[in-house]
Short mmCIF file of C-alpha atoms and ligand atoms in Angstrom, two decimals:
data_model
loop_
_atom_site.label_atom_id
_atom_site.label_comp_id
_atom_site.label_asym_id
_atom_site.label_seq_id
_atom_site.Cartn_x
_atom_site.Cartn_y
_atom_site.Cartn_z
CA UNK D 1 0.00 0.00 0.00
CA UNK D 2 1.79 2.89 -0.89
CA UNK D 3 1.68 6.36 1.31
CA UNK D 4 -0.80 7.86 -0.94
CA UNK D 5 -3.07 5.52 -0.35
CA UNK D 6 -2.79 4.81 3.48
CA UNK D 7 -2.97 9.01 3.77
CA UNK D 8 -6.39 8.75 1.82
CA UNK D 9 -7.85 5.98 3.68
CA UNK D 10 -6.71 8.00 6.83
CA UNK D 11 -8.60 11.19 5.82
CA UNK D 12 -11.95 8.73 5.18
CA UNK D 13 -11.10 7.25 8.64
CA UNK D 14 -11.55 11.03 10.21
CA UNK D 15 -14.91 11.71 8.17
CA UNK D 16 -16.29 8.28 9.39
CA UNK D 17 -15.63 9.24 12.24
CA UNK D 18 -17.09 12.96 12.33
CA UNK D 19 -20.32 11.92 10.84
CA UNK D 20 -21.00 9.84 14.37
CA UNK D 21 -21.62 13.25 15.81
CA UNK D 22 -24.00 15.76 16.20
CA UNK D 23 -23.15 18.35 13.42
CA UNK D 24 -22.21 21.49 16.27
CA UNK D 25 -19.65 18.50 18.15
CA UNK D 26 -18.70 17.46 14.47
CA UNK D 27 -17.61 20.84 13.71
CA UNK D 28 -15.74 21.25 17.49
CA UNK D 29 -13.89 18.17 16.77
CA UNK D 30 -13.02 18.51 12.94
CA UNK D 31 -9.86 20.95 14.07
CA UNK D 32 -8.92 18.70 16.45
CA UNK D 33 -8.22 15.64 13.78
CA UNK D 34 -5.96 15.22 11.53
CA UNK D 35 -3.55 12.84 9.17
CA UNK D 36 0.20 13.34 9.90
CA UNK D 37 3.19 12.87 7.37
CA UNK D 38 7.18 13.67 7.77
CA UNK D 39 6.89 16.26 5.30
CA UNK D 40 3.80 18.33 7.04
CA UNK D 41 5.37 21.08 8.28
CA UNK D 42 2.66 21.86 10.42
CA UNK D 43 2.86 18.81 12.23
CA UNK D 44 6.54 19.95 13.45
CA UNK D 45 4.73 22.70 15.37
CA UNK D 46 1.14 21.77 16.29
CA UNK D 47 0.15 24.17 14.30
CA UNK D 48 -2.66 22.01 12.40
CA UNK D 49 -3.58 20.11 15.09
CA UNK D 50 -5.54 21.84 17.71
CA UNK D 51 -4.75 20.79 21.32
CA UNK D 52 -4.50 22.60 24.75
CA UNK D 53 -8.20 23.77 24.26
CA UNK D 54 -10.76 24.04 27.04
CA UNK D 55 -12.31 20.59 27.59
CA UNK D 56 -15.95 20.23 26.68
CA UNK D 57 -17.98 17.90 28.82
CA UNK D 58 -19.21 14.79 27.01
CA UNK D 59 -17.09 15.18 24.65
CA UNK D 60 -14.55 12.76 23.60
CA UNK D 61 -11.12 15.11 24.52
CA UNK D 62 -13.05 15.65 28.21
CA UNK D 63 -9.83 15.22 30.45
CA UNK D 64 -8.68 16.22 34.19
CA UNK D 65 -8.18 19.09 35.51
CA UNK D 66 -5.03 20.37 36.77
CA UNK D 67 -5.31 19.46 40.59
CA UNK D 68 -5.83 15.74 38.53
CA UNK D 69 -2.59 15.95 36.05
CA UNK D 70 -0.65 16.94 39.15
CA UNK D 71 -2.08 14.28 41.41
CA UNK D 72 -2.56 11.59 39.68
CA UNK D 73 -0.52 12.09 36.83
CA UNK D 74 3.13 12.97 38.43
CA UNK D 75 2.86 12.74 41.59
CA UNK D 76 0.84 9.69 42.01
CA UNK D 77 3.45 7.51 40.93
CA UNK D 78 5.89 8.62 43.48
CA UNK D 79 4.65 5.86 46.04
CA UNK D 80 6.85 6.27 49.36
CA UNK D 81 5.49 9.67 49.37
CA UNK D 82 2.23 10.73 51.02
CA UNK D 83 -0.07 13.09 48.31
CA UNK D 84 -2.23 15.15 50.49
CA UNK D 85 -5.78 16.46 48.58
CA UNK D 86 -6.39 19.81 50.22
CA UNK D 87 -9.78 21.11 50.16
CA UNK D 88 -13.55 19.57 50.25
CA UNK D 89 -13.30 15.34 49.66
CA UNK D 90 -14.62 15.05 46.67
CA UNK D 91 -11.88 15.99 44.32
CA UNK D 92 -9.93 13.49 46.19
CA UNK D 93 -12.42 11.07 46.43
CA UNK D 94 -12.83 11.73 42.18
CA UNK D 95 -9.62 11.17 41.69
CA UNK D 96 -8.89 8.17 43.87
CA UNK D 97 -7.02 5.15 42.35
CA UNK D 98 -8.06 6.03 39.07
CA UNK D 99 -4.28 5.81 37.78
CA UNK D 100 -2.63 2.24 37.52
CA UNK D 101 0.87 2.45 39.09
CA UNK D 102 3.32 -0.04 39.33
CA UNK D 103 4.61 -0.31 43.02
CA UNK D 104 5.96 -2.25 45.21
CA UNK D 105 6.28 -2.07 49.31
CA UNK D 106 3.72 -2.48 51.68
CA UNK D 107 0.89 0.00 51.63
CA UNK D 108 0.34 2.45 54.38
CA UNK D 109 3.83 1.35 55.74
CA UNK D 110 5.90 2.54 53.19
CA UNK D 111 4.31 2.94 50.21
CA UNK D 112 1.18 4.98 49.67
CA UNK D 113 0.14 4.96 46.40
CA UNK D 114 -3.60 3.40 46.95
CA UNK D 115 -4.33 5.77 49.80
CA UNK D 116 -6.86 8.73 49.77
CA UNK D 117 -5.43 11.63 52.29
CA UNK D 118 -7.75 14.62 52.30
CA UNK D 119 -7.92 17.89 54.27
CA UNK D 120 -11.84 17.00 54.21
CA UNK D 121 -12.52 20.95 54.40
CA UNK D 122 -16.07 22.00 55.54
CA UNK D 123 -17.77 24.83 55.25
CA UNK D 124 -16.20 26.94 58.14
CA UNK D 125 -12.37 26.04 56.70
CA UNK D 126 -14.20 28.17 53.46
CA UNK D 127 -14.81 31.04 55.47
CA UNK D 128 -12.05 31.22 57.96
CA UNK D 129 -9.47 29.35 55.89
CA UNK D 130 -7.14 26.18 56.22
CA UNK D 131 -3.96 26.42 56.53
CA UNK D 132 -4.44 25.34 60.47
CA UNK D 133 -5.87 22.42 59.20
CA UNK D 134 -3.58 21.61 56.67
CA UNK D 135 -0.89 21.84 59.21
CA UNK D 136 -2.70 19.65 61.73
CA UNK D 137 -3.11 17.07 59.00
CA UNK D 138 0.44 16.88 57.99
CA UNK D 139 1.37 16.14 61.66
CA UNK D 140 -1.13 13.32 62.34
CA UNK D 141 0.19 11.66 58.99
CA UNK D 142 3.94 11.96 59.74
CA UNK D 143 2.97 10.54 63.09
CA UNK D 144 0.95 7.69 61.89
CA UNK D 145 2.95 7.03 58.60
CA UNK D 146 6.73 8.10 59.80
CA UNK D 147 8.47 6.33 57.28
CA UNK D 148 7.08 8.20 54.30
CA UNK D 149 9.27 10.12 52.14
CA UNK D 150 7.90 13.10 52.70
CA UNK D 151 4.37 14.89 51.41
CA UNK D 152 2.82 16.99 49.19
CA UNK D 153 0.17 19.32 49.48
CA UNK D 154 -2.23 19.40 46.08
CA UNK D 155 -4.35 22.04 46.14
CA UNK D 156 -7.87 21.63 44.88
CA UNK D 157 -9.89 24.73 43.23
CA UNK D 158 -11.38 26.28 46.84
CA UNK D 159 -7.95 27.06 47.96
CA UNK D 160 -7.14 29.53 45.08
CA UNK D 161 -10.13 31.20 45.20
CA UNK D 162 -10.02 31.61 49.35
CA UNK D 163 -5.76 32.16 49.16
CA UNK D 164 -4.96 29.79 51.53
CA UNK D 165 -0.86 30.23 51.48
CA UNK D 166 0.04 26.44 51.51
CA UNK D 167 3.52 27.66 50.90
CA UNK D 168 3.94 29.17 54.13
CA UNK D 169 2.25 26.26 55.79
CA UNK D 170 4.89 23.62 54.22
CA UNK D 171 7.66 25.67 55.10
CA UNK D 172 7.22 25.36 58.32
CA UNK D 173 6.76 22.27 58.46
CA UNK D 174 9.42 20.92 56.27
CA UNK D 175 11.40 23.02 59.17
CA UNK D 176 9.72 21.58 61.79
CA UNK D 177 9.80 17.74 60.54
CA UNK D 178 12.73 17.95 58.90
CA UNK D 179 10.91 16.70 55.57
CA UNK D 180 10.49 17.11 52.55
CA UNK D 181 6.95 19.16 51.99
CA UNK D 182 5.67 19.95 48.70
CA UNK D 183 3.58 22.63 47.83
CA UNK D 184 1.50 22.35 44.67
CA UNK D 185 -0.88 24.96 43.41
CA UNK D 186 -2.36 23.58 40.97
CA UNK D 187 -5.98 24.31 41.42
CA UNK D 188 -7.73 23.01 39.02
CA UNK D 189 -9.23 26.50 37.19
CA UNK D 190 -5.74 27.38 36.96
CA UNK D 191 -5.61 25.56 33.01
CA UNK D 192 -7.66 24.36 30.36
CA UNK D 193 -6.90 20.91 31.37
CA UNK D 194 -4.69 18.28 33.61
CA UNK D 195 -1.76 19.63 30.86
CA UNK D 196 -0.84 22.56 33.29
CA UNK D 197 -1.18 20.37 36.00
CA UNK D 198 1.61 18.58 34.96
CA UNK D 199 3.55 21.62 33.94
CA UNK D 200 3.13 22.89 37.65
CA UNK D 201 3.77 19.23 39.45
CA UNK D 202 6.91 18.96 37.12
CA UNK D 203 8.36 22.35 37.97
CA UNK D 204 7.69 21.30 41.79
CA UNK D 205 9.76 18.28 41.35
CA UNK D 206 12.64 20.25 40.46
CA UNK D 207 12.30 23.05 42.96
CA UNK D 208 11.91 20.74 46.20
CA UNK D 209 12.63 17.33 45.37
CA UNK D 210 16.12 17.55 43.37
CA UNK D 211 18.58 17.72 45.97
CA UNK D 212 16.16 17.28 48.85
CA UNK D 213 17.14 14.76 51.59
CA UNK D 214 15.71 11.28 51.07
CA UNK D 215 16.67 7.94 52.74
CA UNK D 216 16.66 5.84 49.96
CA UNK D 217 19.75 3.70 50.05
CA UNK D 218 21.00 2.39 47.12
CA UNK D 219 23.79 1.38 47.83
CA UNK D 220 23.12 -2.19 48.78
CA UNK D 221 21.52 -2.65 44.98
CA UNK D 222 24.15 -5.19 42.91
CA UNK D 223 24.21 -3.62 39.42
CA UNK D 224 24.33 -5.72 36.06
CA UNK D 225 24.97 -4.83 32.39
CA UNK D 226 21.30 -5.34 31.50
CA UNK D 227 19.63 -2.90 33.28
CA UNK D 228 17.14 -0.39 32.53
CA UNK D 229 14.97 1.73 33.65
CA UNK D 230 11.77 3.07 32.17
CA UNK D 231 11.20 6.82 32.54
CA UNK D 232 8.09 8.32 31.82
CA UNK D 233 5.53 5.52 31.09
CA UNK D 234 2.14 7.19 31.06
CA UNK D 235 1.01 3.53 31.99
CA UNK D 236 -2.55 4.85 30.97
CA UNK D 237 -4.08 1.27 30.29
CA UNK D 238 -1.60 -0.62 32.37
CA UNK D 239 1.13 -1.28 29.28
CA UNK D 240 3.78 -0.71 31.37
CA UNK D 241 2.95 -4.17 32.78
CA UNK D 242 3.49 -5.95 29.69
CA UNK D 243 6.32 -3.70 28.20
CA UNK D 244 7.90 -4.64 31.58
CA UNK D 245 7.41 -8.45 30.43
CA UNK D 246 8.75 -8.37 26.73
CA UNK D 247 11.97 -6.28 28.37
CA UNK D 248 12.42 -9.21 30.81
CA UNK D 249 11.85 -11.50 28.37
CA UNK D 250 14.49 -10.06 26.02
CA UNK D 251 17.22 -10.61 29.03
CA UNK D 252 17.25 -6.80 30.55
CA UNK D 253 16.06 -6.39 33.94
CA UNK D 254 13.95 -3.29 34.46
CA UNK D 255 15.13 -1.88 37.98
CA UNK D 256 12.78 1.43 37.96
S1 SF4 L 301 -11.82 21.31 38.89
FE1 SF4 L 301 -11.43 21.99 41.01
S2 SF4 L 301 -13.18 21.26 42.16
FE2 SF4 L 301 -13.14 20.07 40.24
S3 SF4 L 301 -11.94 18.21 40.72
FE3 SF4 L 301 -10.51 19.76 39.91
S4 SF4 L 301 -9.72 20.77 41.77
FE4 SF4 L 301 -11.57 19.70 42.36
#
């Protein structure tokens, strides 16, 4: 089949497609479809394709929002860490195990991965704020959970709008714990989608985890030739799990 062809049967692909939906959705998602080739320039700078675009309910592009990019997406992989939800429950409750990660360690010992921890703010925490609370919290989980790696505070959409300074609040504690406490704000009005979630978890990792204290010892881990280690898997429908297998099966041993 020559690349004519496929390109052509590609383009009929996207009107099948299109003609599923309503004509007003049809027309929505028409700009966001499209058939790539080496030689579109356009493709080389998104420029055809339109991404990054407020997310329309019901619709098939509907994704998180940024409190959910940062939570789930780049912080909920890093298990011996405790992810606090600050705000009401529910957007931790929403967002709750919905990511597959590959972990090992014993939950709630020293691995926390398929744990909900929420600030569970009420109505008064609204009015009068929460830092208090949020401090409170991260005291009675260091105390319950002390071998965690340290915690982050993800801030949920009420705590931008109130101005609850979560910065302040992990400062002192990081100070006071000696730990390593994350602030995140990454509300989730602050983008069009879980994409500036990431942005803001990602710039977080570099400001306090690089460099930060951790005990991780790795020095009692026996190296070979054949190692590897996978950096950023999405892992959206688990395929880190098998790309894990057909690497083992090829003779490398994934160590991360
Ligand atoms: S948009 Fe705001 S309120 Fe909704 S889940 Fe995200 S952080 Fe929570």
């Amino acid at each position: 089949m020559g690349p004519e062809t496929l390109e052509a049967k590609q383009k009929a692909a996207i009107e099948e497609i299109l003609k599923a939906y309503p004509q007003k959705a049809a027309k929505n998602r028409e700009k966001h479809l499209g058939v790539g080739s080496p030689n579109d320039e356009n493709q080389k700078t998104c420029g055809d394709v339109r991404s990054n675009k407020k997310t329309v309910p019901g619709v098939m592009s509907q994704r998180g929002c940024a409190y959910a990019g940062s939570k789930g997406v780049v912080w909920g992989p890093v298990k011996d860490m405790i992810h606090i939800s600050h705000g009401p429950i529910g957007c931790g409750q929403y967002s709750r195990a919905g990511r597959r990660n590959y972990y090992i360690g014993v939950t709630g010992v020293d691995t926390f991965v398929t744990m909900n921890f929420s600030t569970d703010f009420q109505e008064n925490n609204i009015v009068f704020g929460g830092d208090k609370k949020l401090g409170i919290a991260i005291d009675e989980i260091n105390n319950l959970f002390p071998l965690n790696n340290g915690i982050t505070v993800q801030s949920e959409c009420p705590i931008g709008l109130i101005g609850d300074d979560i910065g302040a609040v992990a400062k002192v504690k990081a100070k006071e714990l000696d730990k390593t406490i994350v602030p995140v704000n990454c509300e989730g009005f602050r983008g069009v989608s879980q994409s500036l979630g990431h942005h803001i978890a990602n710039d977080t990792v570099r400001d306090y985890v690089f460099d930060a204290k951790v005990n991780v010892n790795t020095s009692d881990v026996e190296t070979t030739e054949y190692d590897v280690a996978i950096i950023g898997d999405y892992n959206i429908g688990g395929d880190a799990w098998s790309s894990r297998i057909l690497l083992e099966e090829m003779g490398l041993r994934v160590v991360a």
